PDB file of C-alpha atoms in Angstrom:
ATOM      1  CA  MET B  38      69.004 105.432 148.145  1.00 97.00           C
ATOM      2  CA  LYS B  39      71.126 103.751 150.827  1.00 98.00           C
ATOM      3  CA  ARG B  40      74.525 102.160 150.267  1.00 98.00           C
ATOM      4  CA  LEU B  41      76.059  99.395 152.354  1.00 98.00           C
ATOM      5  CA  THR B  42      79.685  98.376 152.002  1.00 98.00           C
ATOM      6  CA  LEU B  43      80.540  95.005 153.488  1.00 98.00           C
ATOM      7  CA  LEU B  44      84.167  94.287 154.367  1.00 98.00           C
ATOM      8  CA  ARG B  45      85.331  90.815 155.281  1.00 98.00           C
ATOM      9  CA  HIS B  46      88.364  90.846 157.556  1.00 98.00           C
ATOM     10  CA  ALA B  47      91.691  90.252 155.827  1.00 97.00           C
ATOM     11  CA  LYS B  48      93.569  86.967 156.030  1.00 95.00           C
ATOM     12  CA  SER B  49      94.475  85.924 159.544  1.00 93.00           C
ATOM     13  CA  GLY B  50      96.858  83.369 160.929  1.00 84.00           C
ATOM     14  CA  TYR B  51      96.837  80.490 163.350  1.00 76.00           C
ATOM     15  CA  GLY B  52     100.178  81.222 165.039  1.00 68.00           C
ATOM     16  CA  ASP B  53      99.236  79.977 168.499  1.00 69.00           C
ATOM     17  CA  ARG B  54      96.909  76.968 168.450  1.00 71.00           C
ATOM     18  CA  ASP B  55      95.873  77.746 172.049  1.00 73.00           C
ATOM     19  CA  GLN B  56      94.753  81.245 171.064  1.00 80.00           C
ATOM     20  CA  ARG B  57      91.032  81.974 171.000  1.00 89.00           C
ATOM     21  CA  ASP B  58      89.542  82.440 167.535  1.00 90.00           C
ATOM     22  CA  PHE B  59      88.403  85.924 168.584  1.00 94.00           C
ATOM     23  CA  ASP B  60      92.017  86.951 169.276  1.00 93.00           C
ATOM     24  CA  ARG B  61      93.603  85.829 165.996  1.00 93.00           C
ATOM     25  CA  VAL B  62      95.473  88.607 164.181  1.00 94.00           C
ATOM     26  CA  LEU B  63      96.230  89.237 160.517  1.00 96.00           C
ATOM     27  CA  ASN B  64      99.078  87.496 158.767  1.00 94.00           C
ATOM     28  CA  ALA B  65     101.478  89.357 156.446  1.00 95.00           C
ATOM     29  CA  ARG B  66      99.351  88.768 153.354  1.00 95.00           C
ATOM     30  CA  GLY B  67      96.265  89.980 155.190  1.00 96.00           C
ATOM     31  CA  GLU B  68      98.072  93.136 156.258  1.00 97.00           C
ATOM     32  CA  ARG B  69      99.036  93.905 152.646  1.00 97.00           C
ATOM     33  CA  ALA B  70      95.497  93.174 151.452  1.00 97.00           C
ATOM     34  CA  ALA B  71      93.884  95.516 153.999  1.00 98.00           C
ATOM     35  CA  VAL B  72      96.156  98.398 152.980  1.00 98.00           C
ATOM     36  CA  ALA B  73      95.409  97.682 149.300  1.00 97.00           C
ATOM     37  CA  ILE B  74      91.654  97.776 149.929  1.00 98.00           C
ATOM     38  CA  GLY B  75      92.099 101.084 151.761  1.00 98.00           C
ATOM     39  CA  ARG B  76      94.020 102.513 148.804  1.00 97.00           C
ATOM     40  CA  ALA B  77      91.295 101.339 146.419  1.00 97.00           C
ATOM     41  CA  LEU B  78      88.646 103.038 148.562  1.00 98.00           C
ATOM     42  CA  LYS B  79      90.722 106.225 148.545  1.00 98.00           C
ATOM     43  CA  ALA B  80      91.106 106.113 144.745  1.00 97.00           C
ATOM     44  CA  GLU B  81      87.302 105.800 144.431  1.00 96.00           C
ATOM     45  CA  GLY B  82      86.715 108.685 146.817  1.00 96.00           C
ATOM     46  CA  ALA B  83      84.767 106.452 149.198  1.00 96.00           C
ATOM     47  CA  ARG B  84      83.179 108.174 152.187  1.00 96.00           C
ATOM     48  CA  PHE B  85      81.209 106.459 154.919  1.00 98.00           C
ATOM     49  CA  ASP B  86      78.660 108.120 157.176  1.00 98.00           C
ATOM     50  CA  ARG B  87      78.903 105.295 159.689  1.00 98.00           C
ATOM     51  CA  VAL B  88      81.230 102.342 160.260  1.00 98.00           C
ATOM     52  CA  ILE B  89      80.219  99.333 162.332  1.00 98.00           C
ATOM     53  CA  ALA B  90      82.713  96.541 162.953  1.00 98.00           C
ATOM     54  CA  SER B  91      83.147  93.304 164.825  1.00 98.00           C
ATOM     55  CA  ASP B  92      85.502  93.780 167.730  1.00 97.00           C
ATOM     56  CA  ALA B  93      87.458  90.604 166.940  1.00 97.00           C
ATOM     57  CA  ALA B  94      91.210  91.221 166.647  1.00 97.00           C
ATOM     58  CA  ARG B  95      91.391  90.375 162.942  1.00 97.00           C
ATOM     59  CA  VAL B  96      88.640  92.869 162.100  1.00 98.00           C
ATOM     60  CA  ALA B  97      90.213  95.582 164.259  1.00 98.00           C
ATOM     61  CA  GLY B  98      93.527  94.965 162.494  1.00 98.00           C
ATOM     62  CA  THR B  99      91.837  95.099 159.098  1.00 98.00           C
ATOM     63  CA  ILE B 100      90.156  98.405 159.936  1.00 98.00           C
ATOM     64  CA  ALA B 101      93.432  99.938 161.148  1.00 98.00           C
ATOM     65  CA  LEU B 102      95.244  98.996 157.933  1.00 98.00           C
ATOM     66  CA  VAL B 103      92.357 100.044 155.686  1.00 98.00           C
ATOM     67  CA  GLU B 104      92.582 103.422 157.449  1.00 98.00           C
ATOM     68  CA  ARG B 105      96.287 103.553 156.616  1.00 98.00           C
ATOM     69  CA  GLY B 106      95.612 102.889 152.931  1.00 98.00           C
ATOM     70  CA  LEU B 107      92.651 105.259 152.904  1.00 97.00           C
ATOM     71  CA  GLY B 108      94.603 107.983 154.650  1.00 97.00           C
ATOM     72  CA  ALA B 109      91.658 108.727 156.920  1.00 97.00           C
ATOM     73  CA  ALA B 110      90.159 107.508 160.177  1.00 97.00           C
ATOM     74  CA  LEU B 111      87.011 105.391 159.951  1.00 98.00           C
ATOM     75  CA  ASP B 112      86.081 105.751 163.639  1.00 97.00           C
ATOM     76  CA  PRO B 113      84.209 102.439 163.851  1.00 98.00           C
ATOM     77  CA  ILE B 114      81.514 101.573 166.304  1.00 98.00           C
ATOM     78  CA  TRP B 115      82.675  98.218 167.709  1.00 98.00           C
ATOM     79  CA  GLU B 116      79.775  95.794 167.750  1.00 97.00           C
ATOM     80  CA  ARG B 117      80.240  92.414 169.457  1.00 97.00           C
ATOM     81  CA  ARG B 118      77.081  91.004 167.794  1.00 97.00           C
ATOM     82  CA  ILE B 119      78.834  90.997 164.400  1.00 98.00           C
ATOM     83  CA  TYR B 120      81.345  88.360 165.533  1.00 97.00           C
ATOM     84  CA  LEU B 121      80.120  85.040 164.070  1.00 93.00           C
ATOM     85  CA  ALA B 122      76.720  86.625 163.326  1.00 97.00           C
ATOM     86  CA  SER B 123      74.172  85.019 161.055  1.00 98.00           C
ATOM     87  CA  ALA B 124      72.830  86.870 158.037  1.00 98.00           C
ATOM     88  CA  ALA B 125      69.619  87.528 159.972  1.00 98.00           C
ATOM     89  CA  THR B 126      71.521  89.212 162.820  1.00 98.00           C
ATOM     90  CA  LEU B 127      73.578  91.269 160.364  1.00 98.00           C
ATOM     91  CA  LEU B 128      70.395  92.370 158.581  1.00 98.00           C
ATOM     92  CA  GLU B 129      68.907  93.421 161.909  1.00 98.00           C
ATOM     93  CA  ILE B 130      72.016  95.525 162.589  1.00 98.00           C
ATOM     94  CA  VAL B 131      71.775  97.103 159.131  1.00 98.00           C
ATOM     95  CA  GLN B 132      68.051  97.818 159.454  1.00 98.00           C
ATOM     96  CA  THR B 133      68.539  99.653 162.754  1.00 98.00           C
ATOM     97  CA  GLN B 134      71.058 102.171 161.406  1.00 98.00           C
ATOM     98  CA  PRO B 135      70.058 105.819 161.585  1.00 98.00           C
ATOM     99  CA  ASP B 136      68.486 107.115 158.392  1.00 98.00           C
ATOM    100  CA  SER B 137      70.834 110.111 158.513  1.00 98.00           C
ATOM    101  CA  ALA B 138      73.581 107.688 157.383  1.00 98.00           C
ATOM    102  CA  ASP B 139      73.371 107.154 153.626  1.00 98.00           C
ATOM    103  CA  HIS B 140      76.520 105.018 153.295  1.00 98.00           C
ATOM    104  CA  VAL B 141      77.343 102.467 155.999  1.00 98.00           C
ATOM    105  CA  LEU B 142      80.408 100.222 156.178  1.00 98.00           C
ATOM    106  CA  LEU B 143      79.936  96.935 158.033  1.00 98.00           C
ATOM    107  CA  ALA B 144      83.111  94.926 158.730  1.00 98.00           C
ATOM    108  CA  GLY B 145      82.912  91.337 159.873  1.00 98.00           C
ATOM    109  CA  HIS B 146      83.189  87.650 159.126  1.00 97.00           C
ATOM    110  CA  ASN B 147      82.027  84.795 156.986  1.00 97.00           C
ATOM    111  CA  PRO B 148      79.759  82.953 156.543  1.00 97.00           C
ATOM    112  CA  GLY B 149      77.467  85.743 157.776  1.00 98.00           C
ATOM    113  CA  LEU B 150      78.587  88.399 155.281  1.00 98.00           C
ATOM    114  CA  GLU B 151      78.337  86.092 152.269  1.00 97.00           C
ATOM    115  CA  ASP B 152      74.957  84.798 153.413  1.00 98.00           C
ATOM    116  CA  LEU B 153      73.736  88.377 153.877  1.00 98.00           C
ATOM    117  CA  VAL B 154      74.649  89.269 150.296  1.00 98.00           C
ATOM    118  CA  LEU B 155      72.965  86.166 148.926  1.00 97.00           C
ATOM    119  CA  MET B 156      69.869  86.862 151.019  1.00 97.00           C
ATOM    120  CA  LEU B 157      69.587  90.525 149.938  1.00 98.00           C
ATOM    121  CA  VAL B 158      70.488  90.231 146.254  1.00 97.00           C
ATOM    122  CA  PRO B 159      67.930  88.324 144.181  1.00 94.00           C
ATOM    123  CA  GLU B 160      69.389  85.578 142.010  1.00 93.00           C
ATOM    124  CA  ARG B 161      69.460  86.426 138.303  1.00 91.00           C
ATOM    125  CA  ALA B 162      71.218  84.527 135.539  1.00 86.00           C
ATOM    126  CA  ASP B 163      72.944  87.692 134.278  1.00 89.00           C
ATOM    127  CA  ASP B 164      74.303  88.857 137.664  1.00 93.00           C
ATOM    128  CA  ALA B 165      78.019  88.057 137.438  1.00 95.00           C
ATOM    129  CA  LEU B 166      78.833  89.864 140.701  1.00 96.00           C
ATOM    130  CA  ARG B 167      76.332  87.818 142.717  1.00 96.00           C
ATOM    131  CA  ALA B 168      77.611  84.648 141.058  1.00 95.00           C
ATOM    132  CA  ALA B 169      81.165  85.586 142.054  1.00 95.00           C
ATOM    133  CA  VAL B 170      80.118  86.135 145.679  1.00 96.00           C
ATOM    134  CA  TYR B 171      78.221  82.828 145.617  1.00 95.00           C
ATOM    135  CA  GLU B 172      81.393  81.116 144.406  1.00 95.00           C
ATOM    136  CA  LYS B 173      83.523  82.627 147.175  1.00 94.00           C
ATOM    137  CA  LEU B 174      83.869  85.718 149.320  1.00 96.00           C
ATOM    138  CA  PRO B 175      87.615  85.713 150.015  1.00 96.00           C
ATOM    139  CA  THR B 176      89.173  87.307 153.063  1.00 96.00           C
ATOM    140  CA  GLY B 177      89.812  91.023 152.661  1.00 97.00           C
ATOM    141  CA  SER B 178      87.066  91.447 150.063  1.00 98.00           C
ATOM    142  CA  ARG B 179      84.623  94.294 149.963  1.00 98.00           C
ATOM    143  CA  ILE B 180      81.162  94.408 148.433  1.00 98.00           C
ATOM    144  CA  GLU B 181      79.056  97.495 147.877  1.00 98.00           C
ATOM    145  CA  LEU B 182      75.284  97.134 147.867  1.00 98.00           C
ATOM    146  CA  GLU B 183      72.665  99.699 146.874  1.00 98.00           C
ATOM    147  CA  PHE B 184      69.130  99.760 148.228  1.00 98.00           C
ATOM    148  CA  ASP B 185      66.338 101.758 146.587  1.00 98.00           C
ATOM    149  CA  VAL B 186      64.981 102.905 149.953  1.00 98.00           C
ATOM    150  CA  ASP B 187      65.019 106.048 152.081  1.00 97.00           C
ATOM    151  CA  SER B 188      65.065 104.189 155.388  1.00 98.00           C
ATOM    152  CA  TRP B 189      67.390 101.439 156.586  1.00 98.00           C
ATOM    153  CA  ALA B 190      64.389  99.723 158.160  1.00 98.00           C
ATOM    154  CA  ALA B 191      63.108  99.016 154.630  1.00 98.00           C
ATOM    155  CA  ALA B 192      66.439  97.621 153.382  1.00 98.00           C
ATOM    156  CA  ASP B 193      65.505  94.096 152.328  1.00 96.00           C
ATOM    157  CA  ALA B 194      66.566  93.865 148.663  1.00 97.00           C
ATOM    158  CA  ALA B 195      69.726  95.206 147.054  1.00 98.00           C
ATOM    159  CA  ARG B 196      71.948  95.108 144.022  1.00 97.00           C
ATOM    160  CA  ILE B 197      75.708  94.694 144.025  1.00 97.00           C
ATOM    161  CA  THR B 198      77.525  97.664 142.537  1.00 97.00           C
ATOM    162  CA  ARG B 199      81.098  96.646 143.425  1.00 97.00           C
ATOM    163  CA  PHE B 200      82.919  93.496 144.456  1.00 97.00           C
ATOM    164  CA  THR B 201      86.639  93.887 145.034  1.00 97.00           C
ATOM    165  CA  ARG B 202      88.868  91.024 146.117  1.00 96.00           C
ATOM    166  CA  PRO B 203      92.452  91.677 147.211  1.00 96.00           C
ATOM    167  CA  ARG B 204      93.706  89.658 144.227  1.00 95.00           C
ATOM    168  CA  ASP B 205      91.862  92.072 141.918  1.00 95.00           C
ATOM    169  CA  LEU B 206      94.208  94.783 143.197  1.00 95.00           C
ATOM    170  CA  ASP B 207      97.394  92.700 143.384  1.00 92.00           C
ATOM    171  CA  PRO B 208      97.666  89.142 141.984  1.00 88.00           C
ATOM    172  CA  GLU B 209     100.096  88.249 144.794  1.00 88.00           C
ATOM    173  CA  LEU B 210      97.243  88.639 147.282  1.00 90.00           C
ATOM    174  CA  GLY B 211      95.305  85.614 146.060  1.00 79.00           C
ATOM    175  CA  PRO B 212      93.771  83.229 145.491  1.00 72.00           C
ATOM    176  CA  ASP B 213      92.895  82.041 148.968  1.00 50.00           C
ATOM    177  CA  GLU B 214      93.466  78.386 149.553  1.00 53.00           C
ATOM    178  CA  ASP B 215      91.333  78.289 152.654  1.00 48.00           C
ATOM    179  CA  THR B 216      88.390  80.182 154.094  1.00 45.00           C
ATOM    180  CA  ASP B 217      90.305  82.120 156.687  1.00 49.00           C
TER     181      ASP B 217
END
């Protein structure tokens, strides 16, 4: 079995309208959300064999604050292809991970992450977690997927085992009013 945790960057701001999208940083609510997600991962005893992350500023900031909440370094591999990637590109990245890694964390952006989940998890009427992701994947959320495979190359269908939104951990961290 292989496990994939997807982490959408926490809420970012638009402080400087002349700033490139790539360079936007987290706002105060996003900072609190990233630490909260890190604490939740720590409470669950989460361990990752490999971490791959977009090198956009808001993802780097999210990773740093998740590490603070987790109390451990994640040592991400910064991957430029994740920035604004389609679900197909994200799947290609996932399928090329080394099989020695049983649990991979991929940190990035929407709509790619949401589309990846919806592509990998078959639609079923009784799947409340998939329905919740279909409704909205808020900033700072994390989703854990399980694949019944021994090789990442065969990872093409999954089930959601966890979906945690920042507001699930602290009501003051949601709901999002926009998609950022």
